[in-house]
Every structure is written in C-alpha cells, then in structure tokens.
C-alpha cells in the first residue's frame, strides 16, 4: 500500500487502476519503474500517483473528502 511505499522511500511512478489489485488486501503491481525519493522528479511522480488514486475512488463514488484526508496523510 501507499504507506509501505512511503516507508521504503519509493514512488511507484505509474500508479493507476491497472496496477492495483483489490482483494482482501490491496496490492500494487508493476513496480519496475519505481524510483526512490532521491530522484529529482520523485515528488512529481508521487503527486501524480495520488491524483490517479483519487480519481479512481471518485469514479466509484467513494467519498472524495475521505480520500483527500487519506492522501494528505501520506504526503
């Protein structure tokens, strides 16, 4: 999940609905393009990943206010 990526100081860089598996837990796949926080573009990639997650939840009518709060806690 996003907290595990943060703990590992990694940014997925291409997170979208096609790279997330929802089952009992949530899994991110296709991590080959991930980068570390040291990358000068890491923040840009990270914010894009978070925006993609927000759009995904909004599409399925999840409370965007809740999603915003969760995202803010990760930045």
Coordinates of C-alpha atoms in Angstrom, one line a residue:
X1 CA 0.0 0.0 0.0
X2 CA 1.0 3.7 -0.1
X3 CA 2.3 3.6 3.5
X4 CA 4.6 0.7 2.6
X5 CA 5.9 2.6 -0.4
X6 CA 6.5 5.6 1.8
X7 CA 8.3 3.6 4.4
X8 CA 10.5 2.1 1.7
X9 CA 11.1 5.6 0.3
X10 CA 9.8 4.5 -3.1
X11 CA 7.5 6.2 -5.5
X12 CA 5.5 3.9 -7.9
X13 CA 5.6 6.4 -10.7
X14 CA 2.8 4.9 -12.8
X15 CA 0.1 4.0 -10.3
X16 CA -3.3 3.6 -11.9
X17 CA -6.3 1.3 -11.6
X18 CA -4.4 -1.2 -13.8
X19 CA -1.6 -1.5 -11.3
X20 CA -3.8 -2.1 -8.2
X21 CA -5.2 -5.5 -7.2
X22 CA -8.1 -5.3 -4.8
X23 CA -8.9 -8.4 -2.8
X24 CA -8.7 -9.0 0.9
X25 CA -5.8 -6.6 0.9
X26 CA -4.6 -4.1 -1.7
X27 CA -1.6 -4.9 -3.8
X28 CA 0.4 -2.7 -6.1
X29 CA 2.0 -4.4 -9.1
X30 CA 4.3 -3.4 -12.0
X31 CA 6.9 -1.8 -9.7
X32 CA 9.7 -2.0 -12.2
X33 CA 9.6 1.8 -12.9
X34 CA 9.5 2.8 -9.3
X35 CA 12.0 5.3 -8.1
X36 CA 13.4 6.5 -4.8
X37 CA 12.8 9.8 -3.1
X38 CA 16.3 10.9 -4.2
X39 CA 15.1 11.2 -7.8
X40 CA 14.6 14.9 -8.7
X41 CA 11.2 14.1 -10.2
X42 CA 10.0 11.8 -7.4
X43 CA 7.6 14.4 -5.9
X44 CA 6.0 15.0 -9.3
X45 CA 5.6 11.2 -9.8
X46 CA 4.2 10.8 -6.2
X47 CA 1.6 13.5 -6.6
X48 CA 0.5 12.0 -10.0
X49 CA 0.1 8.6 -8.3
X50 CA -2.0 10.1 -5.6
X51 CA -4.1 12.0 -8.1
X52 CA -4.7 8.8 -10.0
X53 CA -5.9 7.0 -6.9
X54 CA -8.2 9.9 -6.0
X55 CA -9.8 9.8 -9.5
X56 CA -10.2 6.0 -9.2
X57 CA -12.1 6.3 -5.9
X58 CA -14.2 9.2 -7.2
X59 CA -15.2 7.2 -10.2
X60 CA -16.6 4.5 -7.9
X61 CA -18.4 7.2 -5.8
X62 CA -16.3 6.9 -2.7
X63 CA -16.4 10.0 -0.5
X64 CA -13.7 12.3 -2.0
X65 CA -13.4 14.1 1.3
X66 CA -12.3 10.9 3.0
X67 CA -9.9 10.1 0.1
X68 CA -8.4 13.7 0.3
X69 CA -7.8 13.2 4.1
X70 CA -6.1 9.9 3.5
X71 CA -3.9 11.3 0.7
X72 CA -2.9 14.3 2.8
X73 CA -1.7 11.9 5.5
X74 CA 0.7 10.3 3.0
X75 CA 2.4 13.4 1.6

